[in-house]
């Protein structure tokens, strides 16, 4: 009751007292009678207010009596790059609303924007720009520095000064200032400093305490400095609710505590620093502890880095989230001297792999930090190079699997929390990630789809659909009428040789595969390369395709296949012994070849029809039967109407019917004027298709005969191989030829083509002449 | 051709760079704003007070304050072959044994030891007149290394 | 005409890749694992108000390091060897196609398929990662590009391996062997050497960077973490010597690997083909 009365009386008194007589007020502006601040100060009575209007005023200014300097509309005091700009040399001075800029750069004199050398100064709401030191309190106790913006001089690092510096100035209050691009905000020999709500960025040490104690540091934001806050050689410092963000310069600590006693660091956020919290040999005195509680230490390279000698730290109730290295002893060793839990509560570790069966919020297994790779790195720092390599992962995995290799834990949190602690209250709003980033993921997914769209563009279904839209080709493709295209017709009309081979020699290492082979092929001919396996037939074809190196000269349509491979091959349709077993569908294969040979897809599609293969369009090539494959191969070889066809044992893998069909097709092609060169070891193929036969043996052309010399007997399909004495070979050949047999010499043997009803006749004829058959063999070809 | 040159250049320069640490005893090049003090761990930012020492086999330690060098020397008694300090005025390297030292609380050195080095006695005396304090030579400094300013 | 030929062959290769079980298995593994990992990051990030490049996100690099070279090497090794084994090489080279066009089409087609697989994996990851702001989108995009470069470098190395092999089994075993050396044994040996001898950081860095997978790892970490300090003295050395140009340098190194590998593979193939 009595208290209430007292309060009421006091209020009455306050209301009744008349407003204080205003101390005299001076006005300074560029157009005013008073144009110079220093002059105004000299004339102002103690306690006066000097109002300074916008404009530029030359420094230096010295305030040598208790005054209030009040800037309206941002008057600027410019030091012109010389010395200290504004010097507050008297107590109880207030400076507010000025731009102070352009100090000198002398470190010995410590040129400063606003230098205070007297007690109880109030420096409020100024902008200190382009100054070596920003605001300096030198032997100036009880100062207030509030709401100022300090931007350092753009100098190289070793020449910079401090943004705010306290020197033997206890009980200062540094509030809500914004300091950037300077060296430190540094507190020297000044106790009981209050630092609250400041933002310090892009400096060296955001807040730096030297030999100072009993400070309260709260709600500051320290970002992009080398070190956020460095506590050095002090005691009883309280650091709470600050944000340490992205301090990654050299050293790169969020909060660093060096040889400091009795630190309380609580409810801070250390995010994305190189090291979140660094403790070096603190506390240094006996019987003192540091308390690190309720902090969020997240996404730093190293969450906690602690020097080996450090002890008496209580680190509990913190959240260690996703730091690349959660906690590490500096330079190896263990962190056993740290107390990781108090009254059964430890810290939250995001990489904790235990469980909480009794649901009391505490993990049932201790959190242990013992990666083998980390231990190795501790032993030899160079090995840190292998972080995030598979070797490191493999080693850790191996060590976990084989307990023998398991290193002793670096530390153990006996009671890890299973849930993160609540995020402390911070002067920093966590901005939500921009949703527009999602567009990036969309872009990436689209990029992934692009190559396949590209593939689709070339897909046969798509291409065929397009071809179907186009008007039908005027000339339907009929096998017999697929005459060589006009471009190559010239070669056909003139009688020049399509193929000329002279002195063709080919070696595989020491082995002579082709030995001085010479022949030429004229348009419209069907030349068989006939001989046993290994005689060099395929090699000749490969030489013609320009697919193997050789000596001698080969010209195909006047070009060397080796030099103009693609151009020569554009004139050649090639049918291999067997189509490669491709995973492609018939359609895809046909489309690809048609594109390579520059034929409209529609025409190629019609070709497929001619060979009766249109229904196989969607079938993979590998699923076709042998006959279909060979027909497909022939269809492919005719794409683009090449004037020359090369076939390598085209019937080798075919059954009777298929073979018959293929040969029929080939004959039609021959009759249509195509030049054909084919390799075969089967006489009946030769018989049916060839107009000329080159007999090859061991890489040489041993015989050449016109097909006319061969008996035109369509029913011949077996050959008798006779082994005779050497001197009997010659007469036997004459004899059998005279009786209408086709005879070829193979070394010391004769190959005789025999029709089914005359198989025994050669024996009879030879016996009549007294030629002894030492041995014989009837070559029965498959299916016949 | 250029690709190969690039590769060769890369392969050669990397080892070469490694060998660049010279064996002869010359004062080191300090990367201010990057290198840290061997004693206190602070970043070297102020050339005026930076100091360095080298062992016979070329291993160099850097200090941000002459006081740190003395403290380190007391703690570890290393076998140094050469010790250098900077002249306060010219910021050029000096052999520690030949320099003059002004020890004064008015000298604001990075760790607050307040030791400044000078090449000549005259310059040192001029500063002494200005700032006060004691003028010492290397031997005196070793015999009575200054204490760290305030201890808790 | 030659350009068109290359495109036609590249298209064929792309379609082949879609049927290749190796490719499909690898691509699916990449997609599933990277999505799972990103989901984990997402779940961690979604429950916490802060986010960044953390342990889990770092394992994404690890995963890529494991899968992408495997993919590139095996696909590259399969490409030429299987064509030779089933004489598809003979068939295609009997068409009006030069060896160069054939090789280029092959490399381009598989290269595009690999790039698509990587982009797919990263795209799926990006959905999760970017929504929680776990990484800087530009860095992520750069990482995607870097991974594609790694895929290409390993692809051409695989092609080089298979250019001399006419058997798929030989080529694939060679590829697996090289993969093991690149991602594991090489580093293990280097680690042992670093432990046994006092290797200067510059040497360690120089030797390691000869390995394209290492170049990728360093560049990726530099991109995501911003500095290489976490790699100890060798990382610091790299940062100081090369600074911000390091990722660019390493990316060009990967590109160089793909080019050198490709040219060498082509040269060998050309010789083999004309035998």
GROMACS .gro file of C-alpha atoms in nm, chain A residues 765-772:
model
    8
  765UNK     CA    1   3.653  -9.517 -11.620
  766UNK     CA    2   3.978  -9.499 -11.427
  767UNK     CA    3   3.994  -9.872 -11.379
  768UNK     CA    4   3.960  -9.919 -11.752
  769UNK     CA    5   4.275  -9.710 -11.801
  770UNK     CA    6   4.449  -9.894 -11.525
  771UNK     CA    7   4.468  -9.594 -11.294
  772UNK     CA    8   4.459  -9.707 -10.938
   0.00000   0.00000   0.00000
